[in-house]
């Protein structure tokens, strides 16, 4: 089925719903369920930056912070794409104008995640939306955003943890980005709290687990499903660990851990 184009979809002012200067995409005519609506070129025209690189840019160029936060999207826990034109605060594809909804009518095509498809029949005048939980997890730069979708099932504040909900997975897994699908698969063997995120070093490639927000002493931050070993989680070894493992294979914080603290274990002293 061919893609829709701007003859069938148009931009309208959405200031009343979302705030001054905001816009939204609206259908001009009926769009059938399963129909391909948009092919995003973002992946071809974006720059890949780490979480730390974006945070550094926000410090060095504070006027870019809002743009970097709103128009970055996750491809890994600590890796983000952003338009190469971010210095000009300019987007390269109008797909970024699909707003969030807790009851979305659009999603990503499982056969090609650049495609945006209709999840149900969309009527003329209806706003085109997808759930930002299809793209983001807890380290999202827009975590804590107040949702304005006005649907019956609105979650209120977006914490980007809905991918952990089995019902949400069952309903929307095939419409999520490859990153979200991978993250859900990892939950089966490498569960960690929504208060944590992984960080990846490039050379050598090592993934480590860190606190995304303050973690209280005694709080469960992760859990092993298999043998307690470095290769079975993103938790690295330390002779002075920040956590220990109990008989349930739960990883528990020794003391309160501040933001960015690494989650570590002494594997020479953990329970077998």
Coordinates of C-alpha atoms in Angstrom, one line a residue:
X1 CA 0.0 0.0 0.0
X2 CA 1.5 3.4 -0.9
X3 CA 2.4 6.0 1.7
X4 CA 0.2 8.9 2.5
X5 CA 1.6 12.3 1.8
X6 CA 0.9 15.9 2.9
X7 CA -2.1 16.0 0.6
X8 CA -3.9 13.6 2.9
X9 CA -2.3 14.8 6.2
X10 CA -1.9 18.4 7.2
X11 CA -0.4 20.4 10.1
X12 CA -2.6 22.5 12.3
X13 CA -2.0 24.8 15.2
X14 CA -2.3 23.0 18.5
X15 CA -1.6 25.8 20.9
X16 CA -4.9 25.4 22.7
X17 CA -4.1 21.7 23.6
X18 CA -0.3 21.6 23.9
X19 CA 0.8 25.3 24.5
X20 CA 1.9 28.3 22.4
X21 CA 3.5 27.5 19.1
X22 CA 2.7 23.8 19.2
X23 CA 1.4 22.0 16.1
X24 CA -0.1 18.6 15.3
X25 CA -0.6 16.3 12.3
X26 CA -4.2 15.7 11.4
X27 CA -5.8 13.3 8.8
X28 CA -7.7 14.9 5.9
X29 CA -9.5 11.7 5.0
X30 CA -10.0 8.2 6.3
X31 CA -6.8 6.2 6.8
X32 CA -7.4 2.5 7.1
X33 CA -5.9 0.3 9.8
X34 CA -2.5 -1.1 8.8
X35 CA -2.0 1.6 6.2
X36 CA 1.5 3.1 5.9
X37 CA 1.3 6.8 6.7
X38 CA 4.9 8.0 6.8
X39 CA 8.4 7.0 6.0
X40 CA 10.8 8.7 8.4
X41 CA 14.2 9.8 7.1
X42 CA 15.5 10.7 10.6
X43 CA 17.8 7.7 10.8
X44 CA 19.6 8.8 7.7
X45 CA 20.0 12.4 8.7
X46 CA 20.6 12.2 12.4
X47 CA 23.7 12.5 14.5
X48 CA 24.3 9.8 17.2
X49 CA 25.3 11.1 20.6
X50 CA 25.8 9.6 24.0
X51 CA 23.8 10.7 27.0
X52 CA 26.9 12.4 28.4
X53 CA 27.6 14.2 25.2
X54 CA 24.1 15.7 25.1
X55 CA 24.3 16.7 28.8
X56 CA 27.6 18.4 28.1
X57 CA 26.1 20.3 25.1
X58 CA 23.3 21.5 27.4
X59 CA 25.8 22.9 29.8
X60 CA 28.0 24.5 27.1
X61 CA 25.0 25.8 25.0
X62 CA 22.0 26.2 27.4
X63 CA 19.9 27.7 24.7
X64 CA 19.9 24.3 22.9
X65 CA 18.7 22.3 25.9
X66 CA 15.0 22.4 25.1
X67 CA 15.6 21.3 21.5
X68 CA 18.0 18.6 22.5
X69 CA 15.7 17.2 25.1
X70 CA 12.5 17.3 23.0
X71 CA 13.9 16.1 19.7
X72 CA 16.4 13.5 20.7
X73 CA 15.2 9.9 20.7
X74 CA 16.7 6.7 22.1
X75 CA 18.4 3.9 20.2
X76 CA 20.1 2.4 23.4
X77 CA 19.9 3.2 27.1
X78 CA 22.6 5.8 26.7
X79 CA 22.7 6.5 23.0
X80 CA 20.5 9.0 21.2
X81 CA 19.8 10.3 17.8
X82 CA 19.4 14.1 17.2
X83 CA 19.0 16.0 14.0
X84 CA 22.4 17.1 12.6
X85 CA 20.9 20.6 12.3
X86 CA 20.4 20.8 16.1
X87 CA 22.7 23.9 16.3
X88 CA 20.1 25.6 14.1
X89 CA 17.3 24.1 16.3
X90 CA 15.8 22.7 13.1
X91 CA 14.3 19.3 12.4
X92 CA 14.9 17.4 9.2
X93 CA 11.6 15.4 9.1
X94 CA 8.1 16.3 10.1
X95 CA 7.6 12.8 11.7
X96 CA 8.8 14.6 14.9
X97 CA 5.4 16.3 14.9
X98 CA 3.5 13.1 15.7
X99 CA 2.5 13.9 19.3
X100 CA 2.2 11.5 22.2
X101 CA -1.0 9.7 23.2
X102 CA -1.6 7.1 25.8
X103 CA -4.2 5.7 23.3
X104 CA -2.2 6.0 20.1
X105 CA -3.6 5.5 16.6
X106 CA -0.1 5.1 15.0
X107 CA 3.0 3.0 15.6
X108 CA 6.1 1.7 13.9
X109 CA 6.1 -1.0 11.3
X110 CA 7.8 -4.1 12.6
X111 CA 9.2 -4.9 9.1
X112 CA 10.8 -1.5 8.8
X113 CA 10.8 0.8 11.8
X114 CA 11.2 3.8 9.6
X115 CA 7.6 3.3 8.6
X116 CA 4.7 4.7 10.6
X117 CA 1.5 2.8 10.2
X118 CA -2.1 3.2 11.4
X119 CA -3.0 1.0 14.4
X120 CA -6.7 1.5 13.7
X121 CA -9.0 3.3 11.3
X122 CA -8.4 7.0 11.6
X123 CA -11.2 9.5 10.8
X124 CA -10.9 12.8 9.0
X125 CA -9.9 15.6 11.5
X126 CA -8.3 13.1 13.9
X127 CA -4.9 13.8 15.2
X128 CA -2.1 11.4 14.3
X129 CA -0.3 10.1 17.4
X130 CA 1.9 7.4 18.7
X131 CA 2.9 6.5 22.3
X132 CA 6.4 7.9 23.1
X133 CA 6.8 4.7 25.2
X134 CA 7.3 3.0 21.7
X135 CA 10.7 4.9 21.5
X136 CA 11.8 5.8 25.0
X137 CA 12.7 4.1 28.3
X138 CA 13.4 5.6 31.7
X139 CA 16.6 7.5 30.7
X140 CA 14.5 9.6 28.3
X141 CA 15.4 13.3 28.5
X142 CA 11.6 14.1 28.6
X143 CA 11.0 11.8 31.6
X144 CA 8.6 13.5 34.0
X145 CA 6.7 15.2 31.2
X146 CA 3.1 16.0 31.9
X147 CA 0.9 14.2 29.4
X148 CA -1.8 16.3 27.6
X149 CA -3.4 13.6 25.5
X150 CA -6.7 13.9 27.3
X151 CA -7.6 10.2 26.8
X152 CA -9.5 8.0 29.3
X153 CA -6.4 5.9 30.0
X154 CA -3.9 8.9 30.3
X155 CA -1.1 8.0 32.6
X156 CA -0.6 11.6 33.7
X157 CA 3.2 11.8 33.9
X158 CA 5.4 10.1 31.4
X159 CA 8.0 8.0 33.2
X160 CA 8.6 5.8 30.1
X161 CA 8.3 2.6 32.1
X162 CA 5.2 1.2 30.4
X163 CA 7.3 -1.3 28.4
X164 CA 7.7 -3.2 31.7
X165 CA 3.9 -3.9 31.8
X166 CA 3.0 -7.3 30.3
X167 CA -0.4 -6.0 29.0
X168 CA 1.3 -3.1 27.2
X169 CA 3.9 -5.4 25.7
X170 CA 1.2 -7.8 24.4
X171 CA -0.8 -5.0 22.9
X172 CA 2.0 -2.9 21.3
X173 CA 5.2 -4.9 21.1
X174 CA 5.1 -5.2 17.3
X175 CA 4.7 -1.4 17.0
X176 CA 7.7 -0.4 19.1
X177 CA 11.2 0.6 17.9
X178 CA 13.9 -2.1 17.7
X179 CA 15.5 -0.6 20.8
X180 CA 12.3 -1.1 22.9
X181 CA 11.8 -4.6 21.6
X182 CA 15.4 -5.5 22.6
X183 CA 14.9 -3.9 26.0
X184 CA 11.8 -6.0 26.6
X185 CA 13.7 -9.2 25.6
X186 CA 16.5 -8.2 28.0
X187 CA 14.1 -8.0 30.9
X188 CA 13.6 -11.7 30.8
X189 CA 17.3 -12.4 31.8
X190 CA 18.6 -9.0 32.9
X191 CA 16.0 -7.2 35.0
X192 CA 16.9 -3.9 36.6
X193 CA 15.0 -1.2 38.3
X194 CA 13.5 1.8 36.4
X195 CA 15.8 3.9 38.6
X196 CA 18.8 2.5 36.7
X197 CA 20.2 2.7 33.2
X198 CA 23.1 1.1 31.3
X199 CA 26.1 2.9 30.0
X200 CA 28.3 1.5 27.3
X201 CA 32.0 2.2 26.7
X202 CA 33.2 1.9 23.1
X203 CA 36.7 0.5 23.4
X204 CA 36.6 -2.0 25.0
X205 CA 32.8 -2.4 24.7
X206 CA 31.5 -2.8 28.2
X207 CA 28.0 -2.2 29.5
X208 CA 27.6 -1.1 33.1
X209 CA 24.6 -0.3 35.3
X210 CA 24.2 3.1 36.9
X211 CA 21.7 5.0 39.1
X212 CA 19.3 7.2 37.1
X213 CA 18.1 8.8 40.3
X214 CA 18.7 8.4 44.0
X215 CA 18.5 4.8 45.2
X216 CA 17.8 4.2 48.9
X217 CA 19.8 1.8 51.1
X218 CA 18.3 -1.6 51.0
X219 CA 16.4 -1.0 47.7
X220 CA 16.3 -3.8 45.1
X221 CA 18.0 -2.5 41.9
X222 CA 18.4 -5.6 39.8
X223 CA 17.9 -9.4 39.7
X224 CA 19.7 -12.3 38.2
X225 CA 17.7 -15.0 36.4
X226 CA 20.7 -17.3 35.8
X227 CA 24.0 -17.8 37.5
X228 CA 25.4 -14.9 39.4
X229 CA 28.3 -13.9 37.1
X230 CA 29.6 -10.8 35.4
X231 CA 28.6 -12.1 32.0
X232 CA 25.0 -12.6 33.0
X233 CA 24.2 -9.0 33.8
X234 CA 25.4 -5.4 33.2
X235 CA 26.8 -5.3 36.7
X236 CA 30.5 -5.0 36.8
X237 CA 32.9 -6.4 39.5
X238 CA 34.4 -4.1 42.2
X239 CA 36.5 -5.0 45.3
X240 CA 34.5 -2.2 47.0
X241 CA 31.0 -2.9 45.7
X242 CA 28.0 -0.7 46.1
X243 CA 25.5 -3.6 46.3
X244 CA 25.2 -7.2 47.5
X245 CA 23.1 -10.2 46.4
X246 CA 20.5 -12.0 48.6
X247 CA 19.3 -15.6 48.5
X248 CA 16.6 -14.6 45.9
X249 CA 19.4 -13.4 43.5
X250 CA 18.2 -9.8 44.1
X251 CA 20.9 -7.0 43.9
X252 CA 20.4 -4.7 46.9
X253 CA 22.1 -1.3 47.6
X254 CA 24.4 -1.3 50.6
X255 CA 23.9 2.4 51.2
X256 CA 22.0 5.3 49.5
X257 CA 23.3 5.7 46.0
X258 CA 23.3 9.1 44.3
X259 CA 22.6 9.8 40.6
X260 CA 25.2 8.3 38.3
X261 CA 26.5 5.9 40.9
X262 CA 27.6 2.6 39.4
X263 CA 25.9 -0.6 40.5
X264 CA 28.7 -3.0 41.3
X265 CA 29.2 -6.4 43.1
X266 CA 32.2 -8.3 44.5
X267 CA 31.7 -11.5 42.6
X268 CA 34.2 -13.2 44.8
X269 CA 31.9 -12.9 47.8
X270 CA 28.4 -13.2 46.3
X271 CA 26.1 -16.1 47.1
X272 CA 26.6 -19.1 44.8

